[in-house]
Amino acid sequence: MMRNQLPTLLAVAALASVTASLLAQQPAEQKMKPEETEVWQPVPPVVTPAKDCGAAPSDAVVLFDGKSLDQWVNVSDQQPAKWDLVDGLMRVNKTGGSIETKQKFKNYQLHIEFRIPESITGSGQARGNSGVFLASTGAGDSGYELQVLDSYQNSTYVNGMAGSLYKQAIPLANAARKPGEWNVYDVVWTAPIFNEDGSVKTHAYATVLWNGVIVENHFELQGETRYIGKPFYKAYDTAPIKLQAHGDKSEPISFRNIWVRNLP
Ligand code: MG
């Protein structure tokens, strides 16, 4: 043996010893066969996606397809929604008040598109203010609001801009398109769960993509939206989805292509 080979041999021996001891420490599971961790049941249901991404897949509940407001009622009197159907769009009617879905939901995936008019005026919260209440738990603005607002070069408190869970979660980015262009929200809503006595067992969570940009990442809500004061939970089981007719004086905004998929 050449004299200079000795350090190499010693290094190899040391490495072999370390490898052997690591193998000895591997948990018993590592000795299983691949098949033992394969799961074959239950088979997920087939959902046929739409031709275009963003259009309703086969199992969606379509809430607005441009043809009628049949899926919506006024929050105030539960009568047919008083918003305007214009050119296949649903336009906020401020005197008509907020509207909500006839159907109630628990956990879901929601797709909704909104457009701030190109002619929008006003500033801050008084510029295209509306909102998607992910669960409408009663009259007025009660529930959990995902803010809708013109946030294209329009400054306001950041936990009240578009993409915020109003006064609870600042969006991770401002993905606003300018007035006149369409904005898209894709939302995953995990409803809160309540104990028998009405106390909250698990909190609500919301994930929101705004024009394809994630702005709320599985955010844990502290309760319903409060305009004044701290949020708190009020027990509910299933709830409609509500769209806000805000009292600001700016031009009414429009919605289109609204659909929801119930989740386990
Ligand atoms: Mg609002």
JSON list of C-alpha atoms in Angstrom, two decimals, residues 5-200:
[
{"chain": "A", "resi": 5, "resn": "GLN", "atom": "CA", "xyz": [-3.60, 5.83, 0.46]},
{"chain": "A", "resi": 6, "resn": "LEU", "atom": "CA", "xyz": [-4.07, 5.39, 4.18]},
{"chain": "A", "resi": 7, "resn": "PRO", "atom": "CA", "xyz": [-6.09, 8.57, 4.87]},
{"chain": "A", "resi": 8, "resn": "THR", "atom": "CA", "xyz": [-8.48, 7.72, 2.00]},
{"chain": "A", "resi": 9, "resn": "LEU", "atom": "CA", "xyz": [-9.07, 4.21, 3.28]},
{"chain": "A", "resi": 10, "resn": "LEU", "atom": "CA", "xyz": [-9.70, 5.51, 6.78]},
{"chain": "A", "resi": 11, "resn": "ALA", "atom": "CA", "xyz": [-12.23, 8.01, 5.40]},
{"chain": "A", "resi": 12, "resn": "VAL", "atom": "CA", "xyz": [-14.07, 5.30, 3.45]},
{"chain": "A", "resi": 13, "resn": "ALA", "atom": "CA", "xyz": [-14.20, 3.08, 6.53]},
{"chain": "A", "resi": 14, "resn": "ALA", "atom": "CA", "xyz": [-15.59, 5.95, 8.60]},
{"chain": "A", "resi": 15, "resn": "LEU", "atom": "CA", "xyz": [-18.26, 6.70, 5.99]},
{"chain": "A", "resi": 16, "resn": "ALA", "atom": "CA", "xyz": [-19.30, 3.04, 5.85]},
{"chain": "A", "resi": 17, "resn": "SER", "atom": "CA", "xyz": [-19.63, 2.99, 9.61]},
{"chain": "A", "resi": 18, "resn": "VAL", "atom": "CA", "xyz": [-21.81, 6.14, 9.63]},
{"chain": "A", "resi": 19, "resn": "THR", "atom": "CA", "xyz": [-24.02, 4.74, 6.83]},
{"chain": "A", "resi": 20, "resn": "ALA", "atom": "CA", "xyz": [-24.47, 1.46, 8.70]},
{"chain": "A", "resi": 21, "resn": "SER", "atom": "CA", "xyz": [-25.53, 3.25, 11.86]},
{"chain": "A", "resi": 22, "resn": "LEU", "atom": "CA", "xyz": [-28.00, 5.47, 9.93]},
{"chain": "A", "resi": 23, "resn": "LEU", "atom": "CA", "xyz": [-29.55, 2.41, 8.31]},
{"chain": "A", "resi": 24, "resn": "ALA", "atom": "CA", "xyz": [-29.90, 0.82, 11.71]},
{"chain": "A", "resi": 25, "resn": "GLN", "atom": "CA", "xyz": [-31.80, 3.91, 12.88]},
{"chain": "A", "resi": 26, "resn": "GLN", "atom": "CA", "xyz": [-34.33, 3.84, 10.02]},
{"chain": "A", "resi": 27, "resn": "PRO", "atom": "CA", "xyz": [-37.83, 3.25, 11.29]},
{"chain": "A", "resi": 28, "resn": "ALA", "atom": "CA", "xyz": [-39.50, -0.07, 10.61]},
{"chain": "A", "resi": 29, "resn": "GLU", "atom": "CA", "xyz": [-41.75, 1.59, 7.97]},
{"chain": "A", "resi": 30, "resn": "GLN", "atom": "CA", "xyz": [-38.79, 2.08, 5.67]},
{"chain": "A", "resi": 31, "resn": "LYS", "atom": "CA", "xyz": [-38.59, -1.69, 5.32]},
{"chain": "A", "resi": 32, "resn": "MET", "atom": "CA", "xyz": [-42.16, -1.87, 3.99]},
{"chain": "A", "resi": 33, "resn": "LYS", "atom": "CA", "xyz": [-43.00, -2.53, 0.36]},
{"chain": "A", "resi": 34, "resn": "PRO", "atom": "CA", "xyz": [-44.22, 0.39, -1.81]},
{"chain": "A", "resi": 35, "resn": "GLU", "atom": "CA", "xyz": [-47.62, -1.29, -2.20]},
{"chain": "A", "resi": 36, "resn": "GLU", "atom": "CA", "xyz": [-48.23, -1.15, 1.54]},
{"chain": "A", "resi": 37, "resn": "THR", "atom": "CA", "xyz": [-48.65, 2.64, 1.43]},
{"chain": "A", "resi": 38, "resn": "GLU", "atom": "CA", "xyz": [-50.79, 2.79, -1.72]},
{"chain": "A", "resi": 39, "resn": "VAL", "atom": "CA", "xyz": [-54.43, 3.87, -1.19]},
{"chain": "A", "resi": 40, "resn": "TRP", "atom": "CA", "xyz": [-57.01, 2.83, -3.81]},
{"chain": "A", "resi": 41, "resn": "GLN", "atom": "CA", "xyz": [-60.30, 3.81, -2.18]},
{"chain": "A", "resi": 42, "resn": "PRO", "atom": "CA", "xyz": [-62.33, 5.97, -2.18]},
{"chain": "A", "resi": 43, "resn": "VAL", "atom": "CA", "xyz": [-61.90, 6.95, -5.83]},
{"chain": "A", "resi": 44, "resn": "PRO", "atom": "CA", "xyz": [-62.40, 10.75, -6.26]},
{"chain": "A", "resi": 45, "resn": "PRO", "atom": "CA", "xyz": [-65.50, 11.73, -8.24]},
{"chain": "A", "resi": 46, "resn": "VAL", "atom": "CA", "xyz": [-64.93, 12.75, -11.83]},
{"chain": "A", "resi": 47, "resn": "VAL", "atom": "CA", "xyz": [-65.36, 16.50, -12.31]},
{"chain": "A", "resi": 48, "resn": "THR", "atom": "CA", "xyz": [-65.24, 17.61, -15.91]},
{"chain": "A", "resi": 49, "resn": "PRO", "atom": "CA", "xyz": [-63.45, 20.94, -16.13]},
{"chain": "A", "resi": 50, "resn": "ALA", "atom": "CA", "xyz": [-64.79, 23.66, -18.39]},
{"chain": "A", "resi": 51, "resn": "LYS", "atom": "CA", "xyz": [-63.09, 24.30, -21.72]},
{"chain": "A", "resi": 52, "resn": "ASP", "atom": "CA", "xyz": [-61.81, 27.60, -20.39]},
{"chain": "A", "resi": 53, "resn": "CYS", "atom": "CA", "xyz": [-60.21, 27.90, -16.98]},
{"chain": "A", "resi": 54, "resn": "GLY", "atom": "CA", "xyz": [-62.48, 30.09, -14.85]},
{"chain": "A", "resi": 55, "resn": "ALA", "atom": "CA", "xyz": [-65.72, 28.75, -16.34]},
{"chain": "A", "resi": 56, "resn": "ALA", "atom": "CA", "xyz": [-67.93, 26.51, -14.21]},
{"chain": "A", "resi": 57, "resn": "PRO", "atom": "CA", "xyz": [-66.85, 22.85, -14.00]},
{"chain": "A", "resi": 58, "resn": "SER", "atom": "CA", "xyz": [-69.44, 20.06, -14.25]},
{"chain": "A", "resi": 59, "resn": "ASP", "atom": "CA", "xyz": [-70.36, 19.88, -10.55]},
{"chain": "A", "resi": 60, "resn": "ALA", "atom": "CA", "xyz": [-70.62, 23.63, -9.90]},
{"chain": "A", "resi": 61, "resn": "VAL", "atom": "CA", "xyz": [-73.74, 25.35, -8.62]},
{"chain": "A", "resi": 62, "resn": "VAL", "atom": "CA", "xyz": [-74.08, 28.24, -11.05]},
{"chain": "A", "resi": 63, "resn": "LEU", "atom": "CA", "xyz": [-75.16, 31.36, -9.15]},
{"chain": "A", "resi": 64, "resn": "PHE", "atom": "CA", "xyz": [-75.08, 33.77, -12.07]},
{"chain": "A", "resi": 65, "resn": "ASP", "atom": "CA", "xyz": [-74.57, 32.99, -15.75]},
{"chain": "A", "resi": 66, "resn": "GLY", "atom": "CA", "xyz": [-75.72, 36.28, -17.25]},
{"chain": "A", "resi": 67, "resn": "LYS", "atom": "CA", "xyz": [-79.30, 35.19, -17.88]},
{"chain": "A", "resi": 68, "resn": "SER", "atom": "CA", "xyz": [-81.24, 35.77, -14.67]},
{"chain": "A", "resi": 69, "resn": "LEU", "atom": "CA", "xyz": [-81.04, 36.73, -11.01]},
{"chain": "A", "resi": 70, "resn": "ASP", "atom": "CA", "xyz": [-83.12, 33.69, -10.03]},
{"chain": "A", "resi": 71, "resn": "GLN", "atom": "CA", "xyz": [-80.53, 32.43, -7.57]},
{"chain": "A", "resi": 72, "resn": "TRP", "atom": "CA", "xyz": [-80.61, 35.68, -5.57]},
{"chain": "A", "resi": 73, "resn": "VAL", "atom": "CA", "xyz": [-82.94, 37.45, -3.13]},
{"chain": "A", "resi": 74, "resn": "ASN", "atom": "CA", "xyz": [-82.86, 40.76, -1.27]},
{"chain": "A", "resi": 75, "resn": "VAL", "atom": "CA", "xyz": [-81.35, 40.35, 2.19]},
{"chain": "A", "resi": 76, "resn": "SER", "atom": "CA", "xyz": [-83.96, 42.68, 3.64]},
{"chain": "A", "resi": 77, "resn": "ASP", "atom": "CA", "xyz": [-87.18, 40.92, 2.59]},
{"chain": "A", "resi": 78, "resn": "GLN", "atom": "CA", "xyz": [-86.08, 37.70, 0.85]},
{"chain": "A", "resi": 79, "resn": "GLN", "atom": "CA", "xyz": [-88.00, 38.82, -2.26]},
{"chain": "A", "resi": 80, "resn": "PRO", "atom": "CA", "xyz": [-86.50, 38.52, -5.79]},
{"chain": "A", "resi": 81, "resn": "ALA", "atom": "CA", "xyz": [-83.24, 40.45, -6.01]},
{"chain": "A", "resi": 82, "resn": "LYS", "atom": "CA", "xyz": [-83.68, 44.09, -7.04]},
{"chain": "A", "resi": 83, "resn": "TRP", "atom": "CA", "xyz": [-80.29, 44.39, -8.75]},
{"chain": "A", "resi": 84, "resn": "ASP", "atom": "CA", "xyz": [-80.11, 45.18, -12.47]},
{"chain": "A", "resi": 85, "resn": "LEU", "atom": "CA", "xyz": [-79.50, 42.67, -15.21]},
{"chain": "A", "resi": 86, "resn": "VAL", "atom": "CA", "xyz": [-77.69, 44.67, -17.91]},
{"chain": "A", "resi": 87, "resn": "ASP", "atom": "CA", "xyz": [-76.02, 43.15, -20.98]},
{"chain": "A", "resi": 88, "resn": "GLY", "atom": "CA", "xyz": [-75.54, 39.80, -19.24]},
{"chain": "A", "resi": 89, "resn": "LEU", "atom": "CA", "xyz": [-74.06, 41.43, -16.15]},
{"chain": "A", "resi": 90, "resn": "MET", "atom": "CA", "xyz": [-75.44, 41.81, -12.66]},
{"chain": "A", "resi": 91, "resn": "ARG", "atom": "CA", "xyz": [-75.17, 45.43, -11.57]},
{"chain": "A", "resi": 92, "resn": "VAL", "atom": "CA", "xyz": [-75.47, 46.66, -7.99]},
{"chain": "A", "resi": 93, "resn": "ASN", "atom": "CA", "xyz": [-78.64, 48.59, -7.29]},
{"chain": "A", "resi": 94, "resn": "LYS", "atom": "CA", "xyz": [-77.84, 50.63, -4.23]},
{"chain": "A", "resi": 95, "resn": "THR", "atom": "CA", "xyz": [-81.43, 51.42, -3.36]},
{"chain": "A", "resi": 96, "resn": "GLY", "atom": "CA", "xyz": [-82.28, 47.73, -3.81]},
{"chain": "A", "resi": 97, "resn": "GLY", "atom": "CA", "xyz": [-79.90, 46.85, -0.97]},
{"chain": "A", "resi": 98, "resn": "SER", "atom": "CA", "xyz": [-77.62, 43.86, -0.53]},
{"chain": "A", "resi": 99, "resn": "ILE", "atom": "CA", "xyz": [-78.58, 40.52, -2.05]},
{"chain": "A", "resi": 100, "resn": "GLU", "atom": "CA", "xyz": [-77.80, 36.93, -1.09]},
{"chain": "A", "resi": 101, "resn": "THR", "atom": "CA", "xyz": [-78.10, 33.46, -2.55]},
{"chain": "A", "resi": 102, "resn": "LYS", "atom": "CA", "xyz": [-81.27, 31.44, -2.04]},
{"chain": "A", "resi": 103, "resn": "GLN", "atom": "CA", "xyz": [-79.11, 28.42, -1.37]},
{"chain": "A", "resi": 104, "resn": "LYS", "atom": "CA", "xyz": [-77.01, 28.00, 1.73]},
{"chain": "A", "resi": 105, "resn": "PHE", "atom": "CA", "xyz": [-73.48, 26.68, 1.85]},
{"chain": "A", "resi": 106, "resn": "LYS", "atom": "CA", "xyz": [-70.93, 25.43, 4.34]},
{"chain": "A", "resi": 107, "resn": "ASN", "atom": "CA", "xyz": [-67.46, 24.69, 2.93]},
{"chain": "A", "resi": 108, "resn": "TYR", "atom": "CA", "xyz": [-66.96, 25.63, -0.68]},
{"chain": "A", "resi": 109, "resn": "GLN", "atom": "CA", "xyz": [-64.90, 26.89, -3.60]},
{"chain": "A", "resi": 110, "resn": "LEU", "atom": "CA", "xyz": [-66.23, 30.13, -5.10]},
{"chain": "A", "resi": 111, "resn": "HIS", "atom": "CA", "xyz": [-65.50, 31.89, -8.38]},
{"chain": "A", "resi": 112, "resn": "ILE", "atom": "CA", "xyz": [-66.75, 35.45, -8.89]},
{"chain": "A", "resi": 113, "resn": "GLU", "atom": "CA", "xyz": [-65.79, 38.29, -11.21]},
{"chain": "A", "resi": 114, "resn": "PHE", "atom": "CA", "xyz": [-66.34, 42.02, -10.70]},
{"chain": "A", "resi": 115, "resn": "ARG", "atom": "CA", "xyz": [-65.71, 45.18, -12.67]},
{"chain": "A", "resi": 116, "resn": "ILE", "atom": "CA", "xyz": [-65.29, 48.70, -11.37]},
{"chain": "A", "resi": 117, "resn": "PRO", "atom": "CA", "xyz": [-66.73, 51.12, -13.96]},
{"chain": "A", "resi": 118, "resn": "GLU", "atom": "CA", "xyz": [-64.17, 53.02, -15.97]},
{"chain": "A", "resi": 119, "resn": "SER", "atom": "CA", "xyz": [-65.96, 56.22, -14.96]},
{"chain": "A", "resi": 120, "resn": "ILE", "atom": "CA", "xyz": [-65.60, 55.51, -11.24]},
{"chain": "A", "resi": 121, "resn": "THR", "atom": "CA", "xyz": [-65.29, 58.54, -8.97]},
{"chain": "A", "resi": 122, "resn": "GLY", "atom": "CA", "xyz": [-64.66, 58.98, -5.27]},
{"chain": "A", "resi": 123, "resn": "SER", "atom": "CA", "xyz": [-61.70, 57.91, -3.16]},
{"chain": "A", "resi": 124, "resn": "GLY", "atom": "CA", "xyz": [-60.71, 55.57, -0.36]},
{"chain": "A", "resi": 125, "resn": "GLN", "atom": "CA", "xyz": [-63.62, 53.43, 0.81]},
{"chain": "A", "resi": 126, "resn": "ALA", "atom": "CA", "xyz": [-66.06, 55.51, -1.28]},
{"chain": "A", "resi": 127, "resn": "ARG", "atom": "CA", "xyz": [-64.80, 54.23, -4.64]},
{"chain": "A", "resi": 128, "resn": "GLY", "atom": "CA", "xyz": [-66.51, 51.10, -5.95]},
{"chain": "A", "resi": 129, "resn": "ASN", "atom": "CA", "xyz": [-67.15, 49.65, -2.52]},
{"chain": "A", "resi": 130, "resn": "SER", "atom": "CA", "xyz": [-69.01, 46.34, -2.43]},
{"chain": "A", "resi": 131, "resn": "GLY", "atom": "CA", "xyz": [-68.19, 43.01, -0.85]},
{"chain": "A", "resi": 132, "resn": "VAL", "atom": "CA", "xyz": [-68.56, 39.28, -1.00]},
{"chain": "A", "resi": 133, "resn": "PHE", "atom": "CA", "xyz": [-69.84, 37.99, 2.32]},
{"chain": "A", "resi": 134, "resn": "LEU", "atom": "CA", "xyz": [-68.50, 34.45, 2.40]},
{"chain": "A", "resi": 135, "resn": "ALA", "atom": "CA", "xyz": [-71.21, 33.56, 4.89]},
{"chain": "A", "resi": 136, "resn": "SER", "atom": "CA", "xyz": [-74.16, 35.89, 5.38]},
{"chain": "A", "resi": 137, "resn": "THR", "atom": "CA", "xyz": [-75.34, 35.40, 8.93]},
{"chain": "A", "resi": 138, "resn": "GLY", "atom": "CA", "xyz": [-78.20, 37.86, 9.01]},
{"chain": "A", "resi": 139, "resn": "ALA", "atom": "CA", "xyz": [-79.42, 41.31, 8.08]},
{"chain": "A", "resi": 140, "resn": "GLY", "atom": "CA", "xyz": [-77.26, 44.21, 6.94]},
{"chain": "A", "resi": 141, "resn": "ASP", "atom": "CA", "xyz": [-73.54, 43.57, 6.80]},
{"chain": "A", "resi": 142, "resn": "SER", "atom": "CA", "xyz": [-73.43, 40.64, 9.21]},
{"chain": "A", "resi": 143, "resn": "GLY", "atom": "CA", "xyz": [-71.14, 37.81, 8.17]},
{"chain": "A", "resi": 144, "resn": "TYR", "atom": "CA", "xyz": [-67.61, 37.48, 6.84]},
{"chain": "A", "resi": 145, "resn": "GLU", "atom": "CA", "xyz": [-66.67, 40.06, 4.21]},
{"chain": "A", "resi": 146, "resn": "LEU", "atom": "CA", "xyz": [-64.11, 39.70, 1.46]},
{"chain": "A", "resi": 147, "resn": "GLN", "atom": "CA", "xyz": [-63.78, 43.34, 0.42]},
{"chain": "A", "resi": 148, "resn": "VAL", "atom": "CA", "xyz": [-64.57, 44.55, -3.08]},
{"chain": "A", "resi": 149, "resn": "LEU", "atom": "CA", "xyz": [-63.26, 48.03, -3.85]},
{"chain": "A", "resi": 150, "resn": "ASP", "atom": "CA", "xyz": [-61.33, 49.92, -6.50]},
{"chain": "A", "resi": 151, "resn": "SER", "atom": "CA", "xyz": [-57.80, 49.38, -5.20]},
{"chain": "A", "resi": 152, "resn": "TYR", "atom": "CA", "xyz": [-56.04, 50.47, -8.38]},
{"chain": "A", "resi": 153, "resn": "GLN", "atom": "CA", "xyz": [-54.00, 53.47, -7.26]},
{"chain": "A", "resi": 154, "resn": "ASN", "atom": "CA", "xyz": [-56.59, 54.24, -4.58]},
{"chain": "A", "resi": 155, "resn": "SER", "atom": "CA", "xyz": [-55.17, 54.29, -1.09]},
{"chain": "A", "resi": 156, "resn": "THR", "atom": "CA", "xyz": [-57.13, 53.35, 2.00]},
{"chain": "A", "resi": 157, "resn": "TYR", "atom": "CA", "xyz": [-56.41, 51.40, 5.21]},
{"chain": "A", "resi": 158, "resn": "VAL", "atom": "CA", "xyz": [-54.82, 48.20, 3.95]},
{"chain": "A", "resi": 159, "resn": "ASN", "atom": "CA", "xyz": [-57.01, 45.85, 5.96]},
{"chain": "A", "resi": 160, "resn": "GLY", "atom": "CA", "xyz": [-59.95, 47.40, 4.11]},
{"chain": "A", "resi": 161, "resn": "MET", "atom": "CA", "xyz": [-58.62, 47.37, 0.54]},
{"chain": "A", "resi": 162, "resn": "ALA", "atom": "CA", "xyz": [-59.78, 44.90, -2.11]},
{"chain": "A", "resi": 163, "resn": "GLY", "atom": "CA", "xyz": [-58.53, 41.39, -1.34]},
{"chain": "A", "resi": 164, "resn": "SER", "atom": "CA", "xyz": [-58.73, 42.00, 2.40]},
{"chain": "A", "resi": 165, "resn": "LEU", "atom": "CA", "xyz": [-60.90, 40.04, 4.77]},
{"chain": "A", "resi": 166, "resn": "TYR", "atom": "CA", "xyz": [-62.32, 43.29, 6.00]},
{"chain": "A", "resi": 167, "resn": "LYS", "atom": "CA", "xyz": [-60.46, 44.62, 9.05]},
{"chain": "A", "resi": 168, "resn": "GLN", "atom": "CA", "xyz": [-58.83, 41.24, 9.72]},
{"chain": "A", "resi": 169, "resn": "ALA", "atom": "CA", "xyz": [-56.47, 40.25, 6.93]},
{"chain": "A", "resi": 170, "resn": "ILE", "atom": "CA", "xyz": [-54.31, 42.50, 4.77]},
{"chain": "A", "resi": 171, "resn": "PRO", "atom": "CA", "xyz": [-53.93, 40.98, 1.28]},
{"chain": "A", "resi": 172, "resn": "LEU", "atom": "CA", "xyz": [-50.46, 39.59, 0.54]},
{"chain": "A", "resi": 173, "resn": "ALA", "atom": "CA", "xyz": [-50.37, 41.63, -2.69]},
{"chain": "A", "resi": 174, "resn": "ASN", "atom": "CA", "xyz": [-52.34, 44.25, -4.57]},
{"chain": "A", "resi": 175, "resn": "ALA", "atom": "CA", "xyz": [-53.40, 42.49, -7.77]},
{"chain": "A", "resi": 176, "resn": "ALA", "atom": "CA", "xyz": [-55.96, 45.11, -8.83]},
{"chain": "A", "resi": 177, "resn": "ARG", "atom": "CA", "xyz": [-56.81, 45.63, -12.45]},
{"chain": "A", "resi": 178, "resn": "LYS", "atom": "CA", "xyz": [-57.67, 49.15, -13.44]},
{"chain": "A", "resi": 179, "resn": "PRO", "atom": "CA", "xyz": [-61.27, 50.40, -13.62]},
{"chain": "A", "resi": 180, "resn": "GLY", "atom": "CA", "xyz": [-63.06, 49.10, -16.68]},
{"chain": "A", "resi": 181, "resn": "GLU", "atom": "CA", "xyz": [-61.22, 45.73, -16.57]},
{"chain": "A", "resi": 182, "resn": "TRP", "atom": "CA", "xyz": [-62.49, 42.54, -14.93]},
{"chain": "A", "resi": 183, "resn": "ASN", "atom": "CA", "xyz": [-61.18, 41.28, -11.62]},
{"chain": "A", "resi": 184, "resn": "VAL", "atom": "CA", "xyz": [-61.51, 37.65, -10.55]},
{"chain": "A", "resi": 185, "resn": "TYR", "atom": "CA", "xyz": [-61.72, 36.19, -7.06]},
{"chain": "A", "resi": 186, "resn": "ASP", "atom": "CA", "xyz": [-61.29, 32.46, -6.47]},
{"chain": "A", "resi": 187, "resn": "VAL", "atom": "CA", "xyz": [-61.99, 31.60, -2.86]},
{"chain": "A", "resi": 188, "resn": "VAL", "atom": "CA", "xyz": [-61.77, 28.52, -0.69]},
{"chain": "A", "resi": 189, "resn": "TRP", "atom": "CA", "xyz": [-63.95, 28.91, 2.39]},
{"chain": "A", "resi": 190, "resn": "THR", "atom": "CA", "xyz": [-63.72, 26.61, 5.38]},
{"chain": "A", "resi": 191, "resn": "ALA", "atom": "CA", "xyz": [-66.65, 27.38, 7.64]},
{"chain": "A", "resi": 192, "resn": "PRO", "atom": "CA", "xyz": [-66.24, 27.67, 11.40]},
{"chain": "A", "resi": 193, "resn": "ILE", "atom": "CA", "xyz": [-67.57, 24.81, 13.51]},
{"chain": "A", "resi": 194, "resn": "PHE", "atom": "CA", "xyz": [-69.51, 25.49, 16.70]},
{"chain": "A", "resi": 195, "resn": "ASN", "atom": "CA", "xyz": [-70.12, 23.54, 19.89]},
{"chain": "A", "resi": 196, "resn": "GLU", "atom": "CA", "xyz": [-73.65, 22.74, 21.11]},
{"chain": "A", "resi": 197, "resn": "ASP", "atom": "CA", "xyz": [-73.56, 25.74, 23.43]},
{"chain": "A", "resi": 198, "resn": "GLY", "atom": "CA", "xyz": [-72.77, 28.09, 20.52]},
{"chain": "A", "resi": 199, "resn": "SER", "atom": "CA", "xyz": [-69.12, 28.57, 21.39]},
{"chain": "A", "resi": 200, "resn": "VAL", "atom": "CA", "xyz": [-66.65, 28.25, 18.53]}
]
